[in-house]
GROMACS .gro file of C-alpha atoms in nm:
model
  379
    1UNK     CA    1  -0.363  -0.099   0.732
    2UNK     CA    2  -0.086   0.123   0.594
    3UNK     CA    3  -0.318   0.420   0.551
    4UNK     CA    4  -0.270   0.491   0.922
    5UNK     CA    5   0.040   0.682   1.019
    6UNK     CA    6   0.200   1.012   1.102
    7UNK     CA    7   0.196   1.272   0.820
    8UNK     CA    8   0.532   1.438   0.758
    9UNK     CA    9   0.438   1.668   0.470
   10UNK     CA   10   0.435   1.629   0.095
   11UNK     CA   11   0.684   1.614  -0.193
   12UNK     CA   12   0.570   1.672  -0.554
   13UNK     CA   13   0.214   1.669  -0.422
   14UNK     CA   14   0.261   1.323  -0.266
   15UNK     CA   15   0.183   1.290   0.105
   16UNK     CA   16   0.466   1.132   0.306
   17UNK     CA   17   0.373   0.929   0.615
   18UNK     CA   18   0.541   0.719   0.880
   19UNK     CA   19   0.356   0.403   0.981
   20UNK     CA   20   0.385   0.323   1.351
   21UNK     CA   21   0.579   0.004   1.276
   22UNK     CA   22   0.857   0.219   1.122
   23UNK     CA   23   0.975   0.332   1.463
   24UNK     CA   24   1.060  -0.025   1.559
   25UNK     CA   25   1.283  -0.082   1.256
   26UNK     CA   26   1.440   0.265   1.290
   27UNK     CA   27   1.541   0.193   1.651
   28UNK     CA   28   1.661  -0.156   1.555
   29UNK     CA   29   1.880  -0.030   1.268
   30UNK     CA   30   2.021   0.253   1.478
   31UNK     CA   31   2.104   0.016   1.764
   32UNK     CA   32   2.260  -0.242   1.529
   33UNK     CA   33   2.486   0.024   1.377
   34UNK     CA   34   2.580   0.207   1.696
   35UNK     CA   35   2.624  -0.098   1.918
   36UNK     CA   36   2.730  -0.356   1.661
   37UNK     CA   37   2.864  -0.267   1.318
   38UNK     CA   38   3.058   0.053   1.390
   39UNK     CA   39   3.224  -0.068   1.717
   40UNK     CA   40   3.325  -0.393   1.544
   41UNK     CA   41   3.471  -0.207   1.243
   42UNK     CA   42   3.615   0.103   1.414
   43UNK     CA   43   3.733   0.028   1.767
   44UNK     CA   44   3.885   0.366   1.861
   45UNK     CA   45   3.574   0.588   1.854
   46UNK     CA   46   3.406   0.709   2.170
   47UNK     CA   47   3.049   0.615   2.264
   48UNK     CA   48   2.900   0.948   2.155
   49UNK     CA   49   3.053   0.907   1.807
   50UNK     CA   50   2.918   0.555   1.771
   51UNK     CA   51   2.566   0.666   1.853
   52UNK     CA   52   2.586   0.995   1.663
   53UNK     CA   53   2.710   0.829   1.342
   54UNK     CA   54   2.471   0.538   1.396
   55UNK     CA   55   2.175   0.776   1.423
   56UNK     CA   56   2.286   0.984   1.122
   57UNK     CA   57   2.344   0.672   0.911
   58UNK     CA   58   2.003   0.532   1.004
   59UNK     CA   59   1.828   0.858   0.911
   60UNK     CA   60   2.010   0.874   0.576
   61UNK     CA   61   1.927   0.509   0.509
   62UNK     CA   62   1.555   0.571   0.549
   63UNK     CA   63   1.581   0.885   0.339
   64UNK     CA   64   1.735   0.657   0.074
   65UNK     CA   65   1.431   0.429   0.101
   66UNK     CA   66   1.209   0.736   0.058
   67UNK     CA   67   1.402   0.841  -0.256
   68UNK     CA   68   1.358   0.486  -0.389
   69UNK     CA   69   0.980   0.509  -0.345
   70UNK     CA   70   0.966   0.865  -0.478
   71UNK     CA   71   1.136   0.746  -0.797
   72UNK     CA   72   0.853   0.499  -0.857
   73UNK     CA   73   0.597   0.767  -0.781
   74UNK     CA   74   0.746   1.042  -0.999
   75UNK     CA   75   0.758   0.808  -1.300
   76UNK     CA   76   0.399   0.705  -1.231
   77UNK     CA   77   0.282   1.067  -1.212
   78UNK     CA   78   0.462   1.143  -1.539
   79UNK     CA   79   0.256   0.861  -1.696
   80UNK     CA   80  -0.067   1.014  -1.565
   81UNK     CA   81  -0.110   0.781  -1.266
   82UNK     CA   82  -0.187   0.975  -0.947
   83UNK     CA   83   0.002   0.878  -0.630
   84UNK     CA   84  -0.178   0.969  -0.310
   85UNK     CA   85   0.085   0.887  -0.049
   86UNK     CA   86   0.410   0.713   0.036
   87UNK     CA   87   0.425   0.533   0.369
   88UNK     CA   88   0.745   0.415   0.533
   89UNK     CA   89   0.684   0.103   0.744
   90UNK     CA   90   0.866  -0.190   0.900
   91UNK     CA   91   0.952  -0.359   0.567
   92UNK     CA   92   1.052  -0.045   0.377
   93UNK     CA   93   0.822   0.184   0.182
   94UNK     CA   94   0.501   0.156  -0.019
   95UNK     CA   95   0.330   0.395  -0.258
   96UNK     CA   96  -0.048   0.431  -0.251
   97UNK     CA   97  -0.122   0.420  -0.622
   98UNK     CA   98  -0.462   0.530  -0.753
   99UNK     CA   99  -0.466   0.278  -1.038
  100UNK     CA  100  -0.243   0.012  -1.188
  101UNK     CA  101  -0.053   0.084  -1.512
  102UNK     CA  102  -0.253   0.005  -1.825
  103UNK     CA  103   0.050  -0.060  -2.047
  104UNK     CA  104   0.354  -0.283  -1.994
  105UNK     CA  105   0.605  -0.011  -2.084
  106UNK     CA  106   0.466   0.213  -1.808
  107UNK     CA  107   0.487  -0.077  -1.562
  108UNK     CA  108   0.848  -0.140  -1.666
  109UNK     CA  109   0.956   0.224  -1.623
  110UNK     CA  110   0.783   0.255  -1.287
  111UNK     CA  111   0.937  -0.067  -1.155
  112UNK     CA  112   1.295  -0.008  -1.272
  113UNK     CA  113   1.305   0.351  -1.144
  114UNK     CA  114   1.340   0.246  -0.779
  115UNK     CA  115   1.645   0.016  -0.812
  116UNK     CA  116   1.811   0.263  -1.051
  117UNK     CA  117   1.772   0.544  -0.796
  118UNK     CA  118   1.923   0.321  -0.526
  119UNK     CA  119   2.221   0.246  -0.751
  120UNK     CA  120   2.268   0.618  -0.817
  121UNK     CA  121   2.257   0.691  -0.443
  122UNK     CA  122   2.502   0.409  -0.383
  123UNK     CA  123   2.738   0.564  -0.635
  124UNK     CA  124   2.705   0.908  -0.475
  125UNK     CA  125   2.782   0.771  -0.129
  126UNK     CA  126   3.078   0.574  -0.269
  127UNK     CA  127   3.223   0.895  -0.415
  128UNK     CA  128   3.180   1.063  -0.074
  129UNK     CA  129   3.349   0.765   0.090
  130UNK     CA  130   3.652   0.789  -0.140
  131UNK     CA  131   3.669   1.169  -0.114
  132UNK     CA  132   3.674   1.165   0.268
  133UNK     CA  133   3.920   0.879   0.324
  134UNK     CA  134   4.184   1.114   0.462
  135UNK     CA  135   3.943   1.372   0.603
  136UNK     CA  136   3.708   1.210   0.856
  137UNK     CA  137   3.691   0.842   0.948
  138UNK     CA  138   3.334   0.863   1.087
  139UNK     CA  139   3.213   1.035   0.769
  140UNK     CA  140   3.400   0.781   0.555
  141UNK     CA  141   3.241   0.496   0.752
  142UNK     CA  142   2.893   0.647   0.719
  143UNK     CA  143   2.932   0.691   0.341
  144UNK     CA  144   3.073   0.340   0.294
  145UNK     CA  145   2.782   0.172   0.475
  146UNK     CA  146   2.526   0.380   0.285
  147UNK     CA  147   2.692   0.298  -0.048
  148UNK     CA  148   2.683  -0.072   0.043
  149UNK     CA  149   2.323  -0.075   0.173
  150UNK     CA  150   2.188   0.114  -0.131
  151UNK     CA  151   2.355  -0.142  -0.359
  152UNK     CA  152   2.199  -0.420  -0.150
  153UNK     CA  153   1.861  -0.243  -0.164
  154UNK     CA  154   1.880  -0.226  -0.544
  155UNK     CA  155   1.985  -0.590  -0.576
  156UNK     CA  156   1.723  -0.717  -0.331
  157UNK     CA  157   1.444  -0.529  -0.505
  158UNK     CA  158   1.550  -0.670  -0.842
  159UNK     CA  159   1.475  -1.027  -0.729
  160UNK     CA  160   1.227  -1.137  -1.000
  161UNK     CA  161   0.928  -1.213  -0.778
  162UNK     CA  162   0.607  -1.008  -0.775
  163UNK     CA  163   0.532  -0.766  -0.610
  164UNK     CA  164   0.900  -0.668  -0.575
  165UNK     CA  165   1.044  -0.433  -0.836
  166UNK     CA  166   1.216  -0.719  -1.017
  167UNK     CA  167   0.890  -0.911  -1.024
  168UNK     CA  168   0.713  -0.612  -1.172
  169UNK     CA  169   0.986  -0.580  -1.435
  170UNK     CA  170   0.938  -0.950  -1.517
  171UNK     CA  171   0.560  -0.906  -1.531
  172UNK     CA  172   0.598  -0.610  -1.766
  173UNK     CA  173   0.821  -0.811  -2.002
  174UNK     CA  174   0.584  -1.112  -2.006
  175UNK     CA  175   0.284  -0.880  -2.043
  176UNK     CA  176   0.452  -0.711  -2.340
  177UNK     CA  177   0.535  -1.045  -2.504
  178UNK     CA  178   0.198  -1.214  -2.443
  179UNK     CA  179  -0.042  -0.918  -2.423
  180UNK     CA  180  -0.197  -1.099  -2.126
  181UNK     CA  181  -0.174  -0.920  -1.792
  182UNK     CA  182  -0.336  -1.199  -1.592
  183UNK     CA  183  -0.095  -1.462  -1.725
  184UNK     CA  184   0.204  -1.233  -1.665
  185UNK     CA  185   0.089  -1.166  -1.309
  186UNK     CA  186   0.033  -1.537  -1.242
  187UNK     CA  187   0.389  -1.623  -1.349
  188UNK     CA  188   0.552  -1.335  -1.160
  189UNK     CA  189   0.338  -1.399  -0.849
  190UNK     CA  190   0.421  -1.770  -0.848
  191UNK     CA  191   0.791  -1.685  -0.851
  192UNK     CA  192   0.729  -1.431  -0.575
  193UNK     CA  193   0.553  -1.692  -0.359
  194UNK     CA  194   0.835  -1.942  -0.413
  195UNK     CA  195   1.089  -1.680  -0.308
  196UNK     CA  196   0.877  -1.601  -0.002
  197UNK     CA  197   0.871  -1.970   0.098
  198UNK     CA  198   1.249  -1.995   0.044
  199UNK     CA  199   1.297  -1.699   0.279
  200UNK     CA  200   1.074  -1.865   0.539
  201UNK     CA  201   1.256  -2.199   0.518
  202UNK     CA  202   1.593  -2.021   0.526
  203UNK     CA  203   1.485  -1.825   0.832
  204UNK     CA  204   1.370  -2.142   1.011
  205UNK     CA  205   1.707  -2.302   0.928
  206UNK     CA  206   1.889  -2.003   1.081
  207UNK     CA  207   1.671  -2.019   1.393
  208UNK     CA  208   1.757  -2.388   1.445
  209UNK     CA  209   2.126  -2.301   1.411
  210UNK     CA  210   2.098  -2.043   1.687
  211UNK     CA  211   2.080  -1.724   1.478
  212UNK     CA  212   1.726  -1.660   1.595
  213UNK     CA  213   1.711  -1.282   1.538
  214UNK     CA  214   1.816  -1.288   1.171
  215UNK     CA  215   1.618  -1.608   1.122
  216UNK     CA  216   1.299  -1.457   1.261
  217UNK     CA  217   1.348  -1.146   1.050
  218UNK     CA  218   1.389  -1.359   0.735
  219UNK     CA  219   1.073  -1.555   0.821
  220UNK     CA  220   0.876  -1.231   0.858
  221UNK     CA  221   1.005  -1.097   0.525
  222UNK     CA  222   0.921  -1.427   0.354
  223UNK     CA  223   0.573  -1.429   0.505
  224UNK     CA  224   0.515  -1.072   0.388
  225UNK     CA  225   0.637  -1.148   0.033
  226UNK     CA  226   0.428  -1.465   0.002
  227UNK     CA  227   0.112  -1.289   0.115
  228UNK     CA  228   0.175  -0.987  -0.106
  229UNK     CA  229   0.241  -1.208  -0.411
  230UNK     CA  230  -0.075  -1.413  -0.355
  231UNK     CA  231  -0.283  -1.101  -0.294
  232UNK     CA  232  -0.141  -0.928  -0.602
  233UNK     CA  233  -0.247  -1.209  -0.832
  234UNK     CA  234  -0.587  -1.241  -0.666
  235UNK     CA  235  -0.650  -0.871  -0.724
  236UNK     CA  236  -0.567  -0.897  -1.095
  237UNK     CA  237  -0.773  -1.217  -1.132
  238UNK     CA  238  -1.073  -1.054  -0.966
  239UNK     CA  239  -1.045  -0.745  -1.186
  240UNK     CA  240  -1.022  -0.972  -1.490
  241UNK     CA  241  -1.347  -1.148  -1.393
  242UNK     CA  242  -1.525  -0.819  -1.326
  243UNK     CA  243  -1.410  -0.639  -1.640
  244UNK     CA  244  -1.698  -0.568  -1.880
  245UNK     CA  245  -1.966  -0.585  -1.610
  246UNK     CA  246  -2.145  -0.276  -1.481
  247UNK     CA  247  -2.229  -0.147  -1.135
  248UNK     CA  248  -2.600  -0.178  -1.219
  249UNK     CA  249  -2.561  -0.558  -1.229
  250UNK     CA  250  -2.462  -0.592  -0.864
  251UNK     CA  251  -2.573  -0.281  -0.677
  252UNK     CA  252  -2.828  -0.290  -0.398
  253UNK     CA  253  -3.134  -0.088  -0.496
  254UNK     CA  254  -3.396   0.079  -0.277
  255UNK     CA  255  -3.153   0.109   0.012
  256UNK     CA  256  -3.290   0.295   0.316
  257UNK     CA  257  -3.177   0.656   0.358
  258UNK     CA  258  -3.163   0.878   0.665
  259UNK     CA  259  -3.221   1.246   0.732
  260UNK     CA  260  -2.929   1.472   0.826
  261UNK     CA  261  -3.149   1.614   1.104
  262UNK     CA  262  -3.157   1.290   1.304
  263UNK     CA  263  -2.948   1.270   1.618
  264UNK     CA  264  -2.680   1.003   1.629
  265UNK     CA  265  -2.875   0.828   1.906
  266UNK     CA  266  -3.187   0.813   1.686
  267UNK     CA  267  -2.974   0.683   1.401
  268UNK     CA  268  -2.839   0.404   1.618
  269UNK     CA  269  -3.170   0.300   1.774
  270UNK     CA  270  -3.394   0.333   1.468
  271UNK     CA  271  -3.159   0.228   1.188
  272UNK     CA  272  -2.830   0.060   1.279
  273UNK     CA  273  -2.968  -0.171   1.549
  274UNK     CA  274  -3.283  -0.259   1.356
  275UNK     CA  275  -3.130  -0.324   1.017
  276UNK     CA  276  -2.784  -0.471   1.069
  277UNK     CA  277  -2.652  -0.238   0.799
  278UNK     CA  278  -2.312  -0.073   0.840
  279UNK     CA  279  -2.382   0.250   0.647
  280UNK     CA  280  -2.667   0.472   0.531
  281UNK     CA  281  -2.688   0.739   0.262
  282UNK     CA  282  -2.788   1.077   0.405
  283UNK     CA  283  -3.054   1.243   0.187
  284UNK     CA  284  -3.232   1.577   0.219
  285UNK     CA  285  -3.510   1.677  -0.024
  286UNK     CA  286  -3.404   1.398  -0.261
  287UNK     CA  287  -3.041   1.518  -0.273
  288UNK     CA  288  -2.752   1.305  -0.150
  289UNK     CA  289  -2.581   1.495   0.131
  290UNK     CA  290  -2.329   1.234   0.239
  291UNK     CA  291  -2.279   0.891   0.391
  292UNK     CA  292  -2.280   0.789   0.757
  293UNK     CA  293  -2.110   0.464   0.857
  294UNK     CA  294  -2.082   0.253   1.168
  295UNK     CA  295  -1.726   0.379   1.212
  296UNK     CA  296  -1.853   0.740   1.203
  297UNK     CA  297  -2.096   0.658   1.484
  298UNK     CA  298  -1.834   0.474   1.689
  299UNK     CA  299  -1.620   0.789   1.685
  300UNK     CA  300  -1.894   0.986   1.866
  301UNK     CA  301  -1.879   0.955   2.249
  302UNK     CA  302  -2.195   0.803   2.402
  303UNK     CA  303  -2.276   1.116   2.600
  304UNK     CA  304  -2.282   1.327   2.279
  305UNK     CA  305  -2.498   1.095   2.071
  306UNK     CA  306  -2.834   1.238   2.192
  307UNK     CA  307  -2.733   1.591   2.082
  308UNK     CA  308  -2.499   1.545   1.786
  309UNK     CA  309  -2.670   1.523   1.446
  310UNK     CA  310  -2.609   1.300   1.149
  311UNK     CA  311  -2.511   1.609   0.949
  312UNK     CA  312  -2.224   1.671   1.192
  313UNK     CA  313  -2.115   1.307   1.188
  314UNK     CA  314  -2.143   1.198   0.823
  315UNK     CA  315  -1.885   1.214   0.548
  316UNK     CA  316  -2.017   1.502   0.331
  317UNK     CA  317  -2.082   1.451  -0.039
  318UNK     CA  318  -1.785   1.673  -0.135
  319UNK     CA  319  -1.546   1.424   0.029
  320UNK     CA  320  -1.736   1.115  -0.075
  321UNK     CA  321  -1.620   0.857  -0.327
  322UNK     CA  322  -1.908   0.747  -0.547
  323UNK     CA  323  -1.976   0.560  -0.870
  324UNK     CA  324  -2.234   0.556  -1.150
  325UNK     CA  325  -2.455   0.264  -1.261
  326UNK     CA  326  -2.266   0.236  -1.592
  327UNK     CA  327  -1.917   0.224  -1.436
  328UNK     CA  328  -1.708  -0.089  -1.492
  329UNK     CA  329  -1.686  -0.320  -1.191
  330UNK     CA  330  -1.312  -0.368  -1.234
  331UNK     CA  331  -1.266   0.007  -1.180
  332UNK     CA  332  -1.493  -0.010  -0.874
  333UNK     CA  333  -1.280  -0.289  -0.725
  334UNK     CA  334  -0.966  -0.080  -0.786
  335UNK     CA  335  -1.128   0.219  -0.613
  336UNK     CA  336  -1.246   0.017  -0.314
  337UNK     CA  337  -0.905  -0.143  -0.274
  338UNK     CA  338  -0.705   0.178  -0.318
  339UNK     CA  339  -0.921   0.384  -0.083
  340UNK     CA  340  -0.965   0.095   0.165
  341UNK     CA  341  -1.342   0.142   0.185
  342UNK     CA  342  -1.619  -0.117   0.200
  343UNK     CA  343  -1.908   0.048   0.019
  344UNK     CA  344  -1.985   0.321  -0.232
  345UNK     CA  345  -2.305   0.508  -0.314
  346UNK     CA  346  -2.427   0.479  -0.671
  347UNK     CA  347  -2.530   0.820  -0.801
  348UNK     CA  348  -2.718   0.920  -1.115
  349UNK     CA  349  -2.837   1.274  -1.196
  350UNK     CA  350  -2.732   1.390  -0.847
  351UNK     CA  351  -2.962   1.133  -0.683
  352UNK     CA  352  -2.869   0.811  -0.509
  353UNK     CA  353  -2.998   0.502  -0.690
  354UNK     CA  354  -2.827   0.231  -0.487
  355UNK     CA  355  -2.519   0.109  -0.302
  356UNK     CA  356  -2.237  -0.120  -0.410
  357UNK     CA  357  -2.021  -0.291  -0.146
  358UNK     CA  358  -1.709  -0.504  -0.145
  359UNK     CA  359  -1.932  -0.799  -0.050
  360UNK     CA  360  -2.143  -0.743  -0.364
  361UNK     CA  361  -1.834  -0.776  -0.582
  362UNK     CA  362  -1.701  -1.084  -0.402
  363UNK     CA  363  -2.041  -1.253  -0.413
  364UNK     CA  364  -2.068  -1.178  -0.786
  365UNK     CA  365  -1.720  -1.327  -0.846
  366UNK     CA  366  -1.792  -1.633  -0.632
  367UNK     CA  367  -2.126  -1.706  -0.802
  368UNK     CA  368  -1.979  -1.678  -1.152
  369UNK     CA  369  -1.685  -1.899  -1.055
  370UNK     CA  370  -1.916  -2.167  -0.910
  371UNK     CA  371  -2.123  -2.164  -1.230
  372UNK     CA  372  -1.812  -2.190  -1.449
  373UNK     CA  373  -1.809  -1.836  -1.588
  374UNK     CA  374  -1.456  -1.697  -1.588
  375UNK     CA  375  -1.478  -1.352  -1.743
  376UNK     CA  376  -1.685  -1.155  -1.988
  377UNK     CA  377  -1.402  -1.030  -2.208
  378UNK     CA  378  -1.052  -1.168  -2.261
  379UNK     CA  379  -0.761  -0.966  -2.124
   0.00000   0.00000   0.00000
């Protein structure tokens, strides 16, 4: 979901994006500052000052959130973990990480970097607040609120529930002590889910007492945390069960291929409608040219389908994510999750030998679980 958004540019090779939900929280924060906090705290400003300082404070707040996420990402890149993008959304910011840390010390450094950066920013804004006390009241007010909110941001993120920064710090410590990532994730995720439920119950309590806006907001945060904590543990558990197994064990062989010369209309009528499949490898003279999916076809207007070719519609091989028969299934699950894709071609010696889909992995996990097989190798 968070892959969609408006690109703003890149910093340190990391793409920065705004998710559409960010605009709602930006407007809400700006309004709360300009029409609530600043008028209540400083009664002698004019309307233009309230809204000007409110807007400036809101922008600097979200830049602070971006710095927080960049701190995680820079530490990750220094450890050899690529970061594809940072997306600002309604609940803050999230980094699109290419793979999870393989060592607890890397996890610890990545997790603690965000709260530390927020504390540093809080200190900088506090110095500005003190330095401008007798210079400009609006500037002093702006700096004070930003110092306070960055301290709150650091403290909130240090709550020891996965997947928050504090939960990741806790997971890293337990992982280091036990040498068991799955156990560490289970403990940190359980705490994260409990915290999520506490937020939800606290929000409901506030709603019943008439503070419906803050109560609803707390419920939404709690719901988000609970779901993220549960999903984080599930991801690690699935990877644990898949580790040591190869793509060749689950891939679909002898999958039908299509020619790049077909029109999109022919592709729909002769392949998609007759097979029920959602994607087809595109092959020419035995060489994999790309992959065409149902989403690719849906993007082509109906009137163009009789004339537009598969070659023009497919994702070309150069941009394609693919795996080999000998690749570990835990790495495949990480790739599918990170890239938010449903299927991958399996390539050997520049030729396609099969397909592996998210459903193949889930079916493999479900069958082994039903038969009582937990994992091939201990973690």
